[in-house]
Coordinates of C-alpha atoms in Angstrom, one line a residue:
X16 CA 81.9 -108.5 -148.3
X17 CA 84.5 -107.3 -145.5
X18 CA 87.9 -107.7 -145.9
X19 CA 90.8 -108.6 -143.3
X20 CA 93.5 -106.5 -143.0
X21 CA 95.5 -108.0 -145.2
X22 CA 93.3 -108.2 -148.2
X23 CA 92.9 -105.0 -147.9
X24 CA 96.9 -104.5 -147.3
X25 CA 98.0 -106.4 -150.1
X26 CA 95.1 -104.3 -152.3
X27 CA 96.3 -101.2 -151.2
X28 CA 100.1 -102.1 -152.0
X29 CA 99.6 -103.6 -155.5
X30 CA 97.5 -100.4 -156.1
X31 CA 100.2 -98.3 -154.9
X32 CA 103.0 -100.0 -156.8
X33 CA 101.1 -99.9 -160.2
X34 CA 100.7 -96.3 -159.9
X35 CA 104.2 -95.6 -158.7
X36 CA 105.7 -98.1 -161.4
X37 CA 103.5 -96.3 -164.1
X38 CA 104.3 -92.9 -162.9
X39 CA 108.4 -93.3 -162.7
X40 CA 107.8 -95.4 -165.9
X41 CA 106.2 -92.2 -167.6
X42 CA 108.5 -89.9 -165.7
X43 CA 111.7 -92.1 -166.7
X44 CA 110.6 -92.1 -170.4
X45 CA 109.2 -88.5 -170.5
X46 CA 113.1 -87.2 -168.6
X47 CA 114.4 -89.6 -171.2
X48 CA 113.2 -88.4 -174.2
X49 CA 113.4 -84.4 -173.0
X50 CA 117.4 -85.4 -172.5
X51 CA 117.5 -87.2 -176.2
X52 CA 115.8 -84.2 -177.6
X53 CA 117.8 -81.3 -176.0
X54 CA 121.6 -83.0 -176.8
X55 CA 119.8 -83.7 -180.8
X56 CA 119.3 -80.4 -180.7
X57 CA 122.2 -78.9 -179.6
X58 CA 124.0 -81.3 -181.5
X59 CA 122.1 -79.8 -185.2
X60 CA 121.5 -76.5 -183.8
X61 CA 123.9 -75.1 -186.4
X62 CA 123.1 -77.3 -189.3
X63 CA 120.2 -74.9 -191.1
X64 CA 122.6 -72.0 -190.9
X65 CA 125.9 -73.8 -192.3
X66 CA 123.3 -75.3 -195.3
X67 CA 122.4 -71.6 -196.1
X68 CA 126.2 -70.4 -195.7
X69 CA 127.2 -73.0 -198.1
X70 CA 124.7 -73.5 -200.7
X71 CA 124.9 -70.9 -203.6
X72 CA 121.0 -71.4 -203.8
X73 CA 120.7 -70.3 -200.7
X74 CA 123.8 -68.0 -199.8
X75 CA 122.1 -65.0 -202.3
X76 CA 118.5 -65.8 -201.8
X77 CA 116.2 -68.3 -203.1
X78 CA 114.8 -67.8 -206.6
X79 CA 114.8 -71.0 -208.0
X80 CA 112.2 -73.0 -206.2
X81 CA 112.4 -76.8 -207.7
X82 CA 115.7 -76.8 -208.1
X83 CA 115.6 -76.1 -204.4
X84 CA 113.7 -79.1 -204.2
X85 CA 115.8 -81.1 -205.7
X86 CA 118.4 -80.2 -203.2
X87 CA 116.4 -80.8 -200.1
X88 CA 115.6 -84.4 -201.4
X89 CA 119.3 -85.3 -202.3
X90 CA 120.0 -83.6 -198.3
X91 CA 117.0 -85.9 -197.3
X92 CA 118.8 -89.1 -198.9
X93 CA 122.3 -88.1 -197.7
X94 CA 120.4 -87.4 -193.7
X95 CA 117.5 -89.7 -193.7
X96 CA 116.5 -88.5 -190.2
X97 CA 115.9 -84.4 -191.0
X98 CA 113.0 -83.0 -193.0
X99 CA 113.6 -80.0 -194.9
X100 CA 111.6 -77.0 -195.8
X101 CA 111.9 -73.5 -197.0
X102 CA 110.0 -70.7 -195.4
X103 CA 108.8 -67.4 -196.3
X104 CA 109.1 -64.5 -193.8
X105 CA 105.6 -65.1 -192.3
X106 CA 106.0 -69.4 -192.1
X107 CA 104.5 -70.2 -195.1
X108 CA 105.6 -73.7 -196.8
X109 CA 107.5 -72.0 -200.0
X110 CA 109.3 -76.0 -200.6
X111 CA 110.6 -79.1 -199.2
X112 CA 111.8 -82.3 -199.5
X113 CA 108.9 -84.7 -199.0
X114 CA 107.5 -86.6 -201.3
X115 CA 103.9 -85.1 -203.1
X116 CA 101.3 -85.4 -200.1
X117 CA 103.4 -86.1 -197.5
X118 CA 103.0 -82.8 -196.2
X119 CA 99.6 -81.5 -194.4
X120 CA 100.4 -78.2 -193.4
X121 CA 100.6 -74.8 -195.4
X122 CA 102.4 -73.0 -192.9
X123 CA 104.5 -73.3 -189.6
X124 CA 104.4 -71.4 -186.3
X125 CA 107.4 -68.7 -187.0
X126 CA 107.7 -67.8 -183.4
X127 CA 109.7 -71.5 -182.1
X128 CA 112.0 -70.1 -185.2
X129 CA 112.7 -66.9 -183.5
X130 CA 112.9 -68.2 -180.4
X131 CA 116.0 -70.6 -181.5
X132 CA 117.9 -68.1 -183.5
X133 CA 117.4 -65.5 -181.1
X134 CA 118.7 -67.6 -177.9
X135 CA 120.5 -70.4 -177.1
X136 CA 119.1 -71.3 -173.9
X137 CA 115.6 -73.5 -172.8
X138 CA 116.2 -76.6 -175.2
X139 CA 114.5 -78.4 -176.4
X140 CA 112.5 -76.3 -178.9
X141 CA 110.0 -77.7 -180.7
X142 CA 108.2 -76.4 -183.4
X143 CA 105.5 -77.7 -185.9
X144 CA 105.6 -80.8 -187.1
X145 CA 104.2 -80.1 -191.1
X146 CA 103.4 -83.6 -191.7
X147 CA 101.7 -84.0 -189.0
X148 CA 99.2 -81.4 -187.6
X149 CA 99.4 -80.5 -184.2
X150 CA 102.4 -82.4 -183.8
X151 CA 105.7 -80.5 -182.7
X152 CA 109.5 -81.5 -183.2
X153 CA 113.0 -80.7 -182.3
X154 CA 114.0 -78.7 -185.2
X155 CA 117.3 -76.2 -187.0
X156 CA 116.8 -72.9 -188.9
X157 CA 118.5 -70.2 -190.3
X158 CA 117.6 -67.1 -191.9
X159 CA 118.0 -66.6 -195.9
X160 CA 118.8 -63.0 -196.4
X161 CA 119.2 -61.3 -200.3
X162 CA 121.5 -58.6 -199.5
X163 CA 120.9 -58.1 -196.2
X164 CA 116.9 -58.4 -196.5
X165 CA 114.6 -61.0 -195.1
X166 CA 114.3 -63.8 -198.0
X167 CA 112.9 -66.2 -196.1
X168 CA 113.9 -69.3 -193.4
X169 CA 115.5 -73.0 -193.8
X170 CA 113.8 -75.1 -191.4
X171 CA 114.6 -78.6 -191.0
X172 CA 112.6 -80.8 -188.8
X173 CA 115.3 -83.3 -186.7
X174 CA 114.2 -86.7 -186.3
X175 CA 111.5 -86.7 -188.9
X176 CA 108.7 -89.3 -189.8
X177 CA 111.3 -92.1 -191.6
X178 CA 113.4 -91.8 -187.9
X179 CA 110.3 -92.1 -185.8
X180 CA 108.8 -95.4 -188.0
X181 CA 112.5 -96.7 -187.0
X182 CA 112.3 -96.0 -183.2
X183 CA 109.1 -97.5 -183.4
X184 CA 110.1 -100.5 -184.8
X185 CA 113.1 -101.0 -182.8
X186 CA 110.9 -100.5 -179.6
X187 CA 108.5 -103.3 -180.7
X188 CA 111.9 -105.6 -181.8
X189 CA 112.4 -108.8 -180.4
X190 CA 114.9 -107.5 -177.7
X191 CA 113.1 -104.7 -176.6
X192 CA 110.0 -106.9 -175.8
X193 CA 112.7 -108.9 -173.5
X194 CA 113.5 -106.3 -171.7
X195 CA 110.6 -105.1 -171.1
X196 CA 108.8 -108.7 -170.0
X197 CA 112.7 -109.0 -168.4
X198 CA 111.5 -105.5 -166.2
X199 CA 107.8 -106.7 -165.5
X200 CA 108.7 -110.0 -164.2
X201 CA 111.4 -108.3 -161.7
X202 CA 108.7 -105.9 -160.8
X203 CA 106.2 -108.8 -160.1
X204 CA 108.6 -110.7 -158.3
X205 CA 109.4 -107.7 -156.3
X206 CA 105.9 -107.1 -155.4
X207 CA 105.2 -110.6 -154.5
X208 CA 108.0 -110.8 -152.0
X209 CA 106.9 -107.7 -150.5
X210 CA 103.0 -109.3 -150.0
X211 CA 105.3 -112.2 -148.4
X212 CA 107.0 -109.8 -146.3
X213 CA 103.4 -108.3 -145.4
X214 CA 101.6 -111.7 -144.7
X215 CA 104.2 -113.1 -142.2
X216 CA 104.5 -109.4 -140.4
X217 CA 100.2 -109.6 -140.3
X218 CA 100.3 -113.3 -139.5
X219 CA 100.3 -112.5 -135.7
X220 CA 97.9 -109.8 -135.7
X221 CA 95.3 -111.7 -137.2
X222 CA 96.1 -114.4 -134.8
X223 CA 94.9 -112.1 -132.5
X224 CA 92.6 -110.7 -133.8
X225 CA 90.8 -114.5 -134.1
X226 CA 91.5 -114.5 -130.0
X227 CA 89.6 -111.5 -129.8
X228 CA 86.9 -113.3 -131.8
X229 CA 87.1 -116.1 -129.7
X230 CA 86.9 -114.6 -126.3
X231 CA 84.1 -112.3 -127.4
X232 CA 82.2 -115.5 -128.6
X233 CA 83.1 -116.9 -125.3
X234 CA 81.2 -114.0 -123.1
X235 CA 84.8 -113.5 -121.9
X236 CA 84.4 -116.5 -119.4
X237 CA 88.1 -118.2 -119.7
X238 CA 86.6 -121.6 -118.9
X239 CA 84.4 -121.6 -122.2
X240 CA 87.7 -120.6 -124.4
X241 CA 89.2 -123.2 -127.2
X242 CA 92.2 -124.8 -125.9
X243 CA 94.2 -123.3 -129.0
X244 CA 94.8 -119.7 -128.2
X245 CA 98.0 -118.2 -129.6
X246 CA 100.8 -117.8 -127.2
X247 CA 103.1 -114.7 -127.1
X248 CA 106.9 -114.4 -126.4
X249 CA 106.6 -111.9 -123.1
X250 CA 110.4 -111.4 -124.0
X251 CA 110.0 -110.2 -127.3
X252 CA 110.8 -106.6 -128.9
X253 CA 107.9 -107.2 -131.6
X254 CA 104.8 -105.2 -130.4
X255 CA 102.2 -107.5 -131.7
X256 CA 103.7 -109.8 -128.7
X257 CA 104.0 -107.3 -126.2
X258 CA 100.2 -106.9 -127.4
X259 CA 98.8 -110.1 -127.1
X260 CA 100.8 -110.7 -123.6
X261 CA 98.7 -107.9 -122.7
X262 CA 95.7 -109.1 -124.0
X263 CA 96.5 -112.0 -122.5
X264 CA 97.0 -110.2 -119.2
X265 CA 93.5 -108.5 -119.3
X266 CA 92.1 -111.8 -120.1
X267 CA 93.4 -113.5 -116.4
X268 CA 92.7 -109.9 -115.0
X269 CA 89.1 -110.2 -116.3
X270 CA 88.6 -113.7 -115.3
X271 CA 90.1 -113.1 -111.4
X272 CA 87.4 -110.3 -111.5
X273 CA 84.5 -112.2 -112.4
X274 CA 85.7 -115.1 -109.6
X275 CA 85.9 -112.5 -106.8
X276 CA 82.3 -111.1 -108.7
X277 CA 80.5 -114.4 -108.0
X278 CA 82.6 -115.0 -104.4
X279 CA 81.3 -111.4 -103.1
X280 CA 77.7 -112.1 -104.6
X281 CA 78.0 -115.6 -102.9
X282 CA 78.9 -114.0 -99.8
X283 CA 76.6 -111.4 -99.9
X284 CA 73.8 -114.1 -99.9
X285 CA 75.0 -115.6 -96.8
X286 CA 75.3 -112.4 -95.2
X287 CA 72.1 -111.7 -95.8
X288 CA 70.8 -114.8 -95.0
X289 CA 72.5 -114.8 -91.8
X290 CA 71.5 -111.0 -90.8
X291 CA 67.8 -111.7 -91.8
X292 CA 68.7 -114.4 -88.9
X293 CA 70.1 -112.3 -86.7
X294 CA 67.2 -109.3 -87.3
X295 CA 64.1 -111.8 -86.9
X296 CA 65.7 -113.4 -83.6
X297 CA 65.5 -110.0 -81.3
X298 CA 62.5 -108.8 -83.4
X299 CA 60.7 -111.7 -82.7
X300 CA 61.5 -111.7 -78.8
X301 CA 60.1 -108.1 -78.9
X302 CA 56.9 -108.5 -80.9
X303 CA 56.2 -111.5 -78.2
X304 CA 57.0 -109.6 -75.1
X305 CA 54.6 -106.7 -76.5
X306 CA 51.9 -109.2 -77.8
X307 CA 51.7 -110.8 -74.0
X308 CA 51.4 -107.3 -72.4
X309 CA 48.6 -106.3 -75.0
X310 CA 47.0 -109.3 -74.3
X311 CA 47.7 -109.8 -70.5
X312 CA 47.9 -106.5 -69.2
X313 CA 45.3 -106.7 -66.8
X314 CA 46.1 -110.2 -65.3
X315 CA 49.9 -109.3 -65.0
X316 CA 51.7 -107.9 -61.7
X317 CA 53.4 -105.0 -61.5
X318 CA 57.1 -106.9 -61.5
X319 CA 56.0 -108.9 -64.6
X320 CA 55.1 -106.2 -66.7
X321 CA 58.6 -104.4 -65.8
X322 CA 60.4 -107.5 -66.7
X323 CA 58.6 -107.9 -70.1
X324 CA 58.9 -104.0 -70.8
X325 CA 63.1 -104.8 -69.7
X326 CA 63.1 -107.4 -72.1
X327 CA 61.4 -105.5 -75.1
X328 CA 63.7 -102.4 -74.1
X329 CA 66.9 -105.0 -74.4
X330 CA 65.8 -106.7 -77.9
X331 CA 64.8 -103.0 -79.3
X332 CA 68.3 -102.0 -78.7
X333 CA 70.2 -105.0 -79.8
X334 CA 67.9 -104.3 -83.5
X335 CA 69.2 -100.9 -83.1
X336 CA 72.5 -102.0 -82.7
X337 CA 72.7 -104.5 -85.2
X338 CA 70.8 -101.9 -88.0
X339 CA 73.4 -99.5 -86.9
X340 CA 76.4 -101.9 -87.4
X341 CA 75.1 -102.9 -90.9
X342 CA 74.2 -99.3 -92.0
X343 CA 77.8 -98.7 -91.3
X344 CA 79.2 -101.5 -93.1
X345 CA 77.4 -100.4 -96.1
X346 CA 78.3 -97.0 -96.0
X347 CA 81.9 -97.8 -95.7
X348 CA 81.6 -100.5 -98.4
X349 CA 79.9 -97.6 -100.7
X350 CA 82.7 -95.2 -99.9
X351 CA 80.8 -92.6 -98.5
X352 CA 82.6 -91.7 -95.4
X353 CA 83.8 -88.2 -95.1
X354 CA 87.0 -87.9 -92.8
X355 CA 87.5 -85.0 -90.5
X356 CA 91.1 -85.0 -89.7
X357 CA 92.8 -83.2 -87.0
X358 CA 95.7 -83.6 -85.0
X359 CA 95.1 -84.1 -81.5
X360 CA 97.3 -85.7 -78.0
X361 CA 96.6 -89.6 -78.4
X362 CA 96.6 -90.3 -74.6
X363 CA 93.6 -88.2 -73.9
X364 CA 92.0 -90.4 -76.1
X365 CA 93.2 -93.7 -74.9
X366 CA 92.3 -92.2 -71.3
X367 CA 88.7 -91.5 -72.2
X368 CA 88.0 -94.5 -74.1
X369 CA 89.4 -96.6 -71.2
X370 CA 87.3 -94.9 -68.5
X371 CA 84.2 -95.4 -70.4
X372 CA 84.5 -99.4 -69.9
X373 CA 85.8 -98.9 -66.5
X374 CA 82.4 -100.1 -65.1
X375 CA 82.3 -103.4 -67.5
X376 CA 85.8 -104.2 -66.7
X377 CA 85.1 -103.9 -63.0
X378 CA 82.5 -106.3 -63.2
X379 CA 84.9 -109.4 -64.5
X380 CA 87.7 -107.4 -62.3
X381 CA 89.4 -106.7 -65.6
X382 CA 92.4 -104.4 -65.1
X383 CA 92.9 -102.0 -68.6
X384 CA 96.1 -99.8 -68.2
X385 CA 97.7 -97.5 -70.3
X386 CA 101.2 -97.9 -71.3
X387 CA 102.8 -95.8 -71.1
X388 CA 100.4 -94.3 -68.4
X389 CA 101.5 -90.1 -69.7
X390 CA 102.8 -89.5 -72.5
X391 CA 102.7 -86.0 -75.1
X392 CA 102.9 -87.8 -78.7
X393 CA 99.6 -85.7 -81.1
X394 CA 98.6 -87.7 -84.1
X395 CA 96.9 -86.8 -87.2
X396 CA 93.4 -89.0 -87.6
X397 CA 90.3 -88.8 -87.5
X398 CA 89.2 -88.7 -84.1
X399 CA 85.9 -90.1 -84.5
X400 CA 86.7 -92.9 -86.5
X401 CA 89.9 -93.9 -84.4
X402 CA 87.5 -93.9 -81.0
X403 CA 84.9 -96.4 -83.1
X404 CA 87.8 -98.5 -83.8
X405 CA 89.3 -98.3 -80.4
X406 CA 85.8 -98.3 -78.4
X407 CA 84.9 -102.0 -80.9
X408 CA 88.2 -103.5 -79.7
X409 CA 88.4 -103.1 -76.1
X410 CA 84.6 -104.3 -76.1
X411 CA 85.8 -107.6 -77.8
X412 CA 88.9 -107.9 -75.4
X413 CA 86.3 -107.7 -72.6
X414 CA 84.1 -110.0 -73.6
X415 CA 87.1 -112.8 -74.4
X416 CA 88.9 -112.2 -71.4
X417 CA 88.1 -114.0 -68.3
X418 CA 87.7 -112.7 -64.7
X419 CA 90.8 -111.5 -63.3
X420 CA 92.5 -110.7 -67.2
X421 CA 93.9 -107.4 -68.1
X422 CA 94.2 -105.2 -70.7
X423 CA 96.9 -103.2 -72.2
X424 CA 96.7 -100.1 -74.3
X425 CA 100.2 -99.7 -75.4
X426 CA 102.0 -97.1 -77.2
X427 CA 105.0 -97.7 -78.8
X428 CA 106.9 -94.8 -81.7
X429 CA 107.8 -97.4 -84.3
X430 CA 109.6 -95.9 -87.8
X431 CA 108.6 -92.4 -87.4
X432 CA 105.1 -93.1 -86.6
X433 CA 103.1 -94.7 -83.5
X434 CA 102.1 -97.7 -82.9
X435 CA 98.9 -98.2 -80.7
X436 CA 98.8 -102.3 -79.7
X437 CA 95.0 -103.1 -77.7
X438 CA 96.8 -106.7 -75.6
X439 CA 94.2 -108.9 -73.9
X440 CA 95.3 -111.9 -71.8
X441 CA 91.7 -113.6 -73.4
X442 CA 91.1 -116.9 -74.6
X443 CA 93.0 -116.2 -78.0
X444 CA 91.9 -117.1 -81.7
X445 CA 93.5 -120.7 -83.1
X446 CA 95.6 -120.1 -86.4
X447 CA 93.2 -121.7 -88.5
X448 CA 90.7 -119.1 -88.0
X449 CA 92.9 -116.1 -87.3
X450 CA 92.9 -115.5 -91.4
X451 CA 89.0 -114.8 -91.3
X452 CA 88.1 -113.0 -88.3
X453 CA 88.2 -109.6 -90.4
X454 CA 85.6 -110.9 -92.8
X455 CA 82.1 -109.9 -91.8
X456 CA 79.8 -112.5 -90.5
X457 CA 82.8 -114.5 -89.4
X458 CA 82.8 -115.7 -85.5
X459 CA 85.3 -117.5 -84.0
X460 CA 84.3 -121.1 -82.9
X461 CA 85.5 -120.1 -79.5
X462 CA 83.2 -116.6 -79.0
X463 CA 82.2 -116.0 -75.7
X464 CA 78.2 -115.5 -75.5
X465 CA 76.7 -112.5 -73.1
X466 CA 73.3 -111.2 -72.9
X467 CA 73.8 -108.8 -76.2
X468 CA 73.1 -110.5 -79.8
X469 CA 76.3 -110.0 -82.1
X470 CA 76.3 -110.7 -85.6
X471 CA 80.6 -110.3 -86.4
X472 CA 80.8 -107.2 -88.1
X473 CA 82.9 -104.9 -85.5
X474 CA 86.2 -106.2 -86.9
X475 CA 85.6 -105.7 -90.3
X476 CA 83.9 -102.8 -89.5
X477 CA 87.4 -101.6 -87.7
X478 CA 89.0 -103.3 -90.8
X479 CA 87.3 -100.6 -93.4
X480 CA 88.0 -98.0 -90.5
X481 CA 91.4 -98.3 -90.2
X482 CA 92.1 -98.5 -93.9
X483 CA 90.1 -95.1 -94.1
X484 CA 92.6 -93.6 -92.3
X485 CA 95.9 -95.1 -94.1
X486 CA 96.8 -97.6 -92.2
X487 CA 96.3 -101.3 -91.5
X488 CA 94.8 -103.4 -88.7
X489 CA 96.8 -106.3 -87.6
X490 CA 96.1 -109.2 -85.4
X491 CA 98.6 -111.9 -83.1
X492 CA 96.9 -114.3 -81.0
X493 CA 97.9 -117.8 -79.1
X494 CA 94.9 -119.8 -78.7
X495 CA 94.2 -119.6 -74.6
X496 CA 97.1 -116.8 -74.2
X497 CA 95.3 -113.8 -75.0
X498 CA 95.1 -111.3 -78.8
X499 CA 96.6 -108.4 -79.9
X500 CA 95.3 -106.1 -82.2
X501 CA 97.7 -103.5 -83.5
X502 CA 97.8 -100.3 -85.9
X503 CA 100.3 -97.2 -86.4
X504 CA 99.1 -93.8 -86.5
X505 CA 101.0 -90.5 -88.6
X506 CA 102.9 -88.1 -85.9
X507 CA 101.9 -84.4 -85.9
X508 CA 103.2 -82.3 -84.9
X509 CA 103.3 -81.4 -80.6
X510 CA 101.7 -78.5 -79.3

């Protein structure tokens, strides 16, 4: 059987308060009766030796044995608590006061004796008890010497058996059984208020605990969870709150993160739908094309079979190109892009990239200027990575830009770092879709169609670039105005 925590608690703290109530109990009784003993003591420490100063029997030795006796018995009845006996030098019982029987022992340990006459330090003493056999006692002696030899010892035992029947009774009196019951019933009432304290401090945690439960049972889907779930004061000093707001915390976190699980699988279906579409549309052009010359190649003109063989060529590398584009996707989506960062003059770059579409933009008679047209600013980047992004863009801005259009490539030093802006004078992007074109797949309703197949995954392609190298691409646009796409670059430092 498993116990919550505050079963086991509430065990563990009426354990611990028996044993620590028994223990200073036993220590407070034990301290108690060491303290009674030591001031008795002290208090009859002389009492053997004025007896034997006094007492003519006694004073001049002992010779006289019962009448001896007799004297210890009328003490005894004058002193009902001390027991008297008289020794011989090596402890052996010579007389005493008790009555016949009373006593079991022959003889008495003489060293406690020596000990207490010789010192007066280390009370209590205690010595044996000779009515009862491995008992010991507080006790008062004295030497008996016969001119000036060794006669023998008084010992009297303090507190003997007659006091120790009346402690016993007193402690099982009437009033001492109220305190005592008086004690327990504080002490219980005491250790009930304390499991009180404990249940309403654990309250919360098992609460918790019982969410845990819950959510567990729940296959941490949020939707599937019981209405009923504690709620936690955010504002509160008590850590079990600050803990369940943070459980409660992880719980949203964990439920945003399976939504965007099942939106990127749901997009990754599409996407691969849609690419499947976009792969069988060029390979199936080219497996026709090739089946026609394998079949016709003897009844086809020489013009006929170049224009198939153009064709095939044209479909083979639109495949390539859209294999390429979604190899590079991937690998930028798998994070396993290494950068190779130098610093190098920016307008070179602009320059190059700009006379490489110098032919395409000729053709729609497409002016693309840089702006400013010289200047020295070196940036730190990868210069690969930023001529993909830069190469991507200008395509697009060609292919949305009518006849006549321009281009700008514009630099621009904008809070300590540059700002590259690619300005087209295009048909533009409406606001409603403006939000999406970074998301691969995603074509504007307004693309302009050429001869090459494009499946929408240069911008996010540029997207992932960009972010590679620490910075973010950014897009305006008026629908039939033109688009800009803009990005800022870190400054190093000029040669």
């Amino acid at each position: 059987m498993k116990f919550g925590f505050y079963p086991r608690l509430a065990v563990c703290l009426v354990g611990v308060f028996m044993v620590v109530m028994i223990a200073c109990f036993y220590s407070t009784n034990l301290l108690q009766k060491r303290t009674q003993q030591e001031a008795e003591q002290k208090l009859h420490i002389g009492l053997a030796e004025h007896l034997v100063s006094d007492n003519p029997l006694l004073k001049e030795g002992v010779y006289d044995y019962e009448a001896l006796g007799n004297l210890f018995h009328t003490l005894m009845i004058l002193g009902p608590s001390f027991e008297f006996y008289y020794l011989d030098p090596e402890g052996t019982i010579l007389t005493y006061s008790a009555e016949p029987g009373k006593v079991k022992a022959d003889a008495v340990d003489i060293a406690p004796i020596k000990q207490l006459i010789n010192t007066d330090r280390g009370f209590p003493i205690e010595g044996d008890d000779p009515r009862n056999i491995g008992l010991q006692k507080i006790f008062s002696a004295a030497p008996v010497y016969n001119n000036e030899q060794l006669q023998g010892y008084l010992y009297v035992i303090i507190g003997g058996e007659r006091y120790d029947s009346i402690i016993a009774n007193l402690q099982n009196s009437q009033s001492m059984r109220e305190v005592a019951l008086f004690m327990f019933v504080g002490l219980f009432l005491l250790l009930l208020a304390l499991l009180v304290l404990f249940k309403y401090f654990t309250t919360p945690l098992r609460r918790l605990s019982d969410d845990m439960d819950r959510v567990r049972e729940a296959d941490f889907h949020r939707e599937k969870l019981p209405p009923n779930l504690a709620t936690w004061n955010r504002n509160s000093a008590n850590e079990i709150d600050r803990l369940g707001c943070a459980f409660t915390d992880m719980l949203t976190h964990i439920d945003n993160q399976f939504e965007q699980l099942n939106k990127i699988d749901s997009q990754r279906r599409v996407l691969l739908a849609d690419l499947s579409h976009d792969l069988r549309t060029p390979l199936a052009s080219l497996q026709g094309y090739i089946e026609t010359l394998a079949l016709n190649e003897d009844s086809l003109s020489k013009e006929d079979r170049r224009h198939f063989v153009d064709v095939s060529l044209k479909n083979a590398k639109n495949l390539k190109h859209l294999i390429d584009q979604i190899f590079e996707l991937a690998y930028l989506e798998g994070g396993q892009v290494t950068l190779h960062q130098e610093s190098f003059p920016l307008g070179e770059l602009l320059h190059d990239v700009a006379a490489k579409f110098e032919l395409d933009a000729k053709q729609k008679n497409i002016a693309i200027k840089v702006i400013p047209d010289h200047f020295e600013y070196y940036v730190f980047a990868d210069i690969g990575k930023l001529e993909r992004v830069l190469t991507n863009l200008i395509a697009n801005a060609i292919r949305h830009t009518p006849e006549n259009g321009s281009i700008d490539l514009a630099v621009v030093l904008h809070n300590d770092k540059l700002r590259v802006d690619i300005r087209d004078t295009g048909i533009g992007i409406s606001d409603k879709e403006i939000a999406y074109i970074f998301d691969a797949r995603y074509q504007a309703s307004n693309t302009e169609k050429d001869t090459c197949s494009h499946a929408g995954l240069g911008l996010a392609i540029c997207k992932k670039l960009m972010a590679l190298l620490n910075s973010d691409l950014r897009v305006e646009s008026q629908l039939g105005k033109g688009t800009c796409f803009s990005f800022e670059l870190t400054l190093a430092n000029s040669h």
